[in-house]
PDB file of N, CA and C in Angstrom:
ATOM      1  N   UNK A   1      45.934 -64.216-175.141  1.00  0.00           N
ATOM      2  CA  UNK A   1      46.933 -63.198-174.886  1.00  0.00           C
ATOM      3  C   UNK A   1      47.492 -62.646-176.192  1.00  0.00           C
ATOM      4  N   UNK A   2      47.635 -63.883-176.829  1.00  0.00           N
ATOM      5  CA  UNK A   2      48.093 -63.401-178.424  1.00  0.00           C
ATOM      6  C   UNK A   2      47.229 -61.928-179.137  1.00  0.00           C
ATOM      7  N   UNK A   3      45.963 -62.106-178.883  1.00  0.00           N
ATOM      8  CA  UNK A   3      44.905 -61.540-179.686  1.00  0.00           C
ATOM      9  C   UNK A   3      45.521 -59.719-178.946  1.00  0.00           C
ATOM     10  N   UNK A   4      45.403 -59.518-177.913  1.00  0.00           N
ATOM     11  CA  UNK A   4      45.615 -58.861-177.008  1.00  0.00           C
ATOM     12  C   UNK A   4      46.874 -57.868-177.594  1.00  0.00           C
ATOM     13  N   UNK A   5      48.534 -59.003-177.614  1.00  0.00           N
ATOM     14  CA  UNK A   5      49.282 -57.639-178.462  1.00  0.00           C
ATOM     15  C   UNK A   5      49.218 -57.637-179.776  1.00  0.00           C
ATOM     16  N   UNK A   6      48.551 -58.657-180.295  1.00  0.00           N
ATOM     17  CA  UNK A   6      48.574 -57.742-181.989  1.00  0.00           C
ATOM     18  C   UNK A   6      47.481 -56.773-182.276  1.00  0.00           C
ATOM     19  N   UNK A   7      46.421 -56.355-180.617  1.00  0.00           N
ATOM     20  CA  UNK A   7      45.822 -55.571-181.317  1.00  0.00           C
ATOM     21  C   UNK A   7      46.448 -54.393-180.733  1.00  0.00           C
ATOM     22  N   UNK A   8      47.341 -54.514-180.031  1.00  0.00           N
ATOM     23  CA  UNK A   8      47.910 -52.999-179.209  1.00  0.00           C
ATOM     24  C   UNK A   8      48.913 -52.415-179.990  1.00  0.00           C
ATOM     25  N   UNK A   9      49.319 -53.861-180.918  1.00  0.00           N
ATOM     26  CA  UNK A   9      50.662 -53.631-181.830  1.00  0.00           C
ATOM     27  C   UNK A   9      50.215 -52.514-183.163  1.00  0.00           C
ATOM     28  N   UNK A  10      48.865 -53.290-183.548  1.00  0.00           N
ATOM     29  CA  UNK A  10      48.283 -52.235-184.481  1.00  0.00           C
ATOM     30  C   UNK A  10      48.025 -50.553-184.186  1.00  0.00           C
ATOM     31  N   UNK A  11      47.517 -50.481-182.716  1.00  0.00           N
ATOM     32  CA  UNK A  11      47.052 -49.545-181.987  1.00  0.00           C
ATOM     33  C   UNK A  11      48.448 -48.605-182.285  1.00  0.00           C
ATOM     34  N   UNK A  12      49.819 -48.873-182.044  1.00  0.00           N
ATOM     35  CA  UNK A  12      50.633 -48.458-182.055  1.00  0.00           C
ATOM     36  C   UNK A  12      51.295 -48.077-183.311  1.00  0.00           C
ATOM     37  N   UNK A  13      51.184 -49.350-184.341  1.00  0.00           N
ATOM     38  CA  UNK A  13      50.775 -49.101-185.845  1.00  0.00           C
ATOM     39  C   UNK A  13      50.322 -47.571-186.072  1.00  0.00           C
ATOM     40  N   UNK A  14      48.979 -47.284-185.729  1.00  0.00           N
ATOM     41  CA  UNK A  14      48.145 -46.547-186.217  1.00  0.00           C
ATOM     42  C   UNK A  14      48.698 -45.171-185.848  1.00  0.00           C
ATOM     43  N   UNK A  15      48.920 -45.186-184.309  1.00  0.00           N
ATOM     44  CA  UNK A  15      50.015 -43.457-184.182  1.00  0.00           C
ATOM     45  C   UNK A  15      50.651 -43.246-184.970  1.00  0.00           C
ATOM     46  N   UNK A  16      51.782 -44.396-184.914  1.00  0.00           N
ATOM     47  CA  UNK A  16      53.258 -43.835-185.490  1.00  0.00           C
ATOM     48  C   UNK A  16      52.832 -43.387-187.032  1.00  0.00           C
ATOM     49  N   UNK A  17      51.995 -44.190-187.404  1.00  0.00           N
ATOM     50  CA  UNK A  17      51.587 -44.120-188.718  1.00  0.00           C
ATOM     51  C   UNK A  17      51.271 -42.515-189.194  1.00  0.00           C
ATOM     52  N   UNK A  18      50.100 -41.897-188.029  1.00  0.00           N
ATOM     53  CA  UNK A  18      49.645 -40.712-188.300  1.00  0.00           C
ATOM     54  C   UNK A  18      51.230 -39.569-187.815  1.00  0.00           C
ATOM     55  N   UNK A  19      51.913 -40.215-187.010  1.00  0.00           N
ATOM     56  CA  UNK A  19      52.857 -39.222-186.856  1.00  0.00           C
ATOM     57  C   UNK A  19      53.717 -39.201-188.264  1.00  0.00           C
ATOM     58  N   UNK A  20      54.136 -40.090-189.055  1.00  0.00           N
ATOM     59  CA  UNK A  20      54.926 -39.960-189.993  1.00  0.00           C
ATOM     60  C   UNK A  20      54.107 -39.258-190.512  1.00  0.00           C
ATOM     61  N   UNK A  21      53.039 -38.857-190.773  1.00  0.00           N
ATOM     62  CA  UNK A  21      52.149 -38.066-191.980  1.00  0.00           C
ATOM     63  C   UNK A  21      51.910 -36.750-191.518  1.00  0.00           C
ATOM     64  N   UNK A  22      52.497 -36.631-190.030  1.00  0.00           N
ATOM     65  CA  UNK A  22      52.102 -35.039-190.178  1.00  0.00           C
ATOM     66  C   UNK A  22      53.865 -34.197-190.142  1.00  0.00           C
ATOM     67  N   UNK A  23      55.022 -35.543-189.986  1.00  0.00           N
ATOM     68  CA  UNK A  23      56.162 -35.132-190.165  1.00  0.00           C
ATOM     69  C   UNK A  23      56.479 -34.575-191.607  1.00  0.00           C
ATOM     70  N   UNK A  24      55.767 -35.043-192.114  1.00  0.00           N
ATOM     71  CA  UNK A  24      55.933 -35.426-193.801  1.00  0.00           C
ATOM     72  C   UNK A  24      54.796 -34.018-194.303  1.00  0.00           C
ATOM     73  N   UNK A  25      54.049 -33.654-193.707  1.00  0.00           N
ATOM     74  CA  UNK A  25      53.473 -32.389-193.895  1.00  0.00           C
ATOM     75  C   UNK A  25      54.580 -31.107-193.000  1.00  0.00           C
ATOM     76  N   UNK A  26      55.334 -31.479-192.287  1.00  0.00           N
ATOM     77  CA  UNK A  26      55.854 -30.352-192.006  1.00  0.00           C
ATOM     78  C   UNK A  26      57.101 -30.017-192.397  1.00  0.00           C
ATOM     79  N   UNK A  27      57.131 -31.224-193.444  1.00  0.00           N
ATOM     80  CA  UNK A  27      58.831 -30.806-194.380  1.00  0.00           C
ATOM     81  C   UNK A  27      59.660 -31.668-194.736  1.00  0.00           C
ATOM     82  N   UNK A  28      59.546 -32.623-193.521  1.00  0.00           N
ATOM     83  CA  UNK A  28      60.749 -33.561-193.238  1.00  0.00           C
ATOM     84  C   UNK A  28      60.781 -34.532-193.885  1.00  0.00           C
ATOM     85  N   UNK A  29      61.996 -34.845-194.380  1.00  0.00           N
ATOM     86  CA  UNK A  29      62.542 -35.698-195.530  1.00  0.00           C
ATOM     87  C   UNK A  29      62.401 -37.802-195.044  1.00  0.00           C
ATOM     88  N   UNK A  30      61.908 -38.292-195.812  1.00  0.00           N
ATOM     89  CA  UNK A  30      61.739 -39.697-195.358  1.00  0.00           C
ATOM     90  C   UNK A  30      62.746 -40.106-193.955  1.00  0.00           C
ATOM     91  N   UNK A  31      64.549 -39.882-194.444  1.00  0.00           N
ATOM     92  CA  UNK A  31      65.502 -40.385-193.748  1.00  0.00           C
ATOM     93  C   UNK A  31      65.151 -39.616-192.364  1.00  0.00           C
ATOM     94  N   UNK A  32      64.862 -38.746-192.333  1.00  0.00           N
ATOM     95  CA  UNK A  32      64.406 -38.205-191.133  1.00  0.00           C
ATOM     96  C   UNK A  32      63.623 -38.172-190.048  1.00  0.00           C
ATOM     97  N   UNK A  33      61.781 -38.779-191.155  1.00  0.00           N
ATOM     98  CA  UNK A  33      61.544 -39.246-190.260  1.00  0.00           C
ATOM     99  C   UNK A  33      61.383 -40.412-190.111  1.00  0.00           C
ATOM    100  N   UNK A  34      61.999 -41.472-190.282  1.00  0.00           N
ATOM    101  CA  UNK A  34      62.694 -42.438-189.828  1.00  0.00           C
ATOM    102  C   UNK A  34      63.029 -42.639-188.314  1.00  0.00           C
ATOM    103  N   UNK A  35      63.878 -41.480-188.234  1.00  0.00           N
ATOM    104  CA  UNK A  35      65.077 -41.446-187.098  1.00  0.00           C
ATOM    105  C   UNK A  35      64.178 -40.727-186.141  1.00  0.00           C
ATOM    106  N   UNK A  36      63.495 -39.916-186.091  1.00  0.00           N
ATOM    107  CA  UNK A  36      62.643 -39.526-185.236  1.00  0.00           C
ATOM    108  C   UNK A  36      61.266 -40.271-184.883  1.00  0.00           C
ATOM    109  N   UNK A  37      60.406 -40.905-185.551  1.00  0.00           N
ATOM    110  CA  UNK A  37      59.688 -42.077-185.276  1.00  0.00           C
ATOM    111  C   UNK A  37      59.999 -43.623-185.011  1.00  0.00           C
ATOM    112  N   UNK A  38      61.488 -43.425-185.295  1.00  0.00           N
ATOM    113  CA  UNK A  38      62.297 -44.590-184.371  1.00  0.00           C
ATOM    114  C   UNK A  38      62.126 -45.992-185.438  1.00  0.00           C
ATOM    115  N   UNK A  39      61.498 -45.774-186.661  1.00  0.00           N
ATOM    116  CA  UNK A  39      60.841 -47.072-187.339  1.00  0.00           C
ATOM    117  C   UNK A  39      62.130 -47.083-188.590  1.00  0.00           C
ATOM    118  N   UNK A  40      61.517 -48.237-189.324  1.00  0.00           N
ATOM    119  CA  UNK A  40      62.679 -48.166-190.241  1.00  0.00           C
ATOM    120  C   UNK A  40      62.016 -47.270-190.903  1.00  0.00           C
ATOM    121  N   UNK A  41      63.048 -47.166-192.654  1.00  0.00           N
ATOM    122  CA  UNK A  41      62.970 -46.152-193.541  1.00  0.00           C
ATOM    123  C   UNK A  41      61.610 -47.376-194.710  1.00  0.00           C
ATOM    124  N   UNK A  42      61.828 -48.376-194.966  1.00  0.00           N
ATOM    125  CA  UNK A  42      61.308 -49.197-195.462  1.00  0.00           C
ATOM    126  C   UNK A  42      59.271 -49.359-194.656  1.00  0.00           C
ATOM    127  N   UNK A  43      59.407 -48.685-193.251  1.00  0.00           N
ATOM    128  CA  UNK A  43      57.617 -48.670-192.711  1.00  0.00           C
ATOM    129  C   UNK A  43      57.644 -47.098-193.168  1.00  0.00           C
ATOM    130  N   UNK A  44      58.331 -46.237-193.463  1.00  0.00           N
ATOM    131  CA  UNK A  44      57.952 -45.110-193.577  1.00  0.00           C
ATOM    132  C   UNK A  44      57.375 -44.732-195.308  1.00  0.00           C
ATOM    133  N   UNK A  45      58.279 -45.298-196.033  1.00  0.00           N
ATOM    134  CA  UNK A  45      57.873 -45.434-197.672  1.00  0.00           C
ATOM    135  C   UNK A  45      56.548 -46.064-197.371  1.00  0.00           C
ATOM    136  N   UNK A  46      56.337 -47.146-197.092  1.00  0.00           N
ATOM    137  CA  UNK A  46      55.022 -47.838-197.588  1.00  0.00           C
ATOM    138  C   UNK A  46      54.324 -47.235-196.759  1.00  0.00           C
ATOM    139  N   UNK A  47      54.132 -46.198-195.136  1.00  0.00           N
ATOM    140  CA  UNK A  47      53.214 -45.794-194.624  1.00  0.00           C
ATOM    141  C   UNK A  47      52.806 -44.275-195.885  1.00  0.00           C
ATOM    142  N   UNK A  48      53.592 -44.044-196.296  1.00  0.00           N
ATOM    143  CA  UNK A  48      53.252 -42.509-197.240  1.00  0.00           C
ATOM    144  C   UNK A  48      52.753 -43.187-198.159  1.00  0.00           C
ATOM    145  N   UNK A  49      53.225 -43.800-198.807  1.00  0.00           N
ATOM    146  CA  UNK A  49      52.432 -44.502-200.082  1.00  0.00           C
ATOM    147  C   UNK A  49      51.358 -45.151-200.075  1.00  0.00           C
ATOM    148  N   UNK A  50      50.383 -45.473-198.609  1.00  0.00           N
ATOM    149  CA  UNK A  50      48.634 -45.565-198.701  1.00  0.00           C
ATOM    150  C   UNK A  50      48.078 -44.600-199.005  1.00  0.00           C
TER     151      UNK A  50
END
């Protein structure tokens, strides 16, 4: 079961991930999208910085 949500967790990983990158192409400032991808500010730095 374990195996199961860490791979859905990644799965979910991987959206939010591409959503911060197209927030971040359309202007919006880190703190922002933050608050709109619901994640901290600390997954949003290190998701821009791969």
């Amino acid at each position: 079961m374990r195996i199961i949500e860490e791979y859905a967790q990644r799965k979910v990983d991987e959206k939010t991930e591409v959503f911060i990158h197209d927030l971040k192409e359309e202007g919006y400032g880190t703190k922002d999208i933050a608050r709109l991808a619901r994640v901290s500010l600390d997954f949003v730095e290190k998701t821009l910085a791969k």
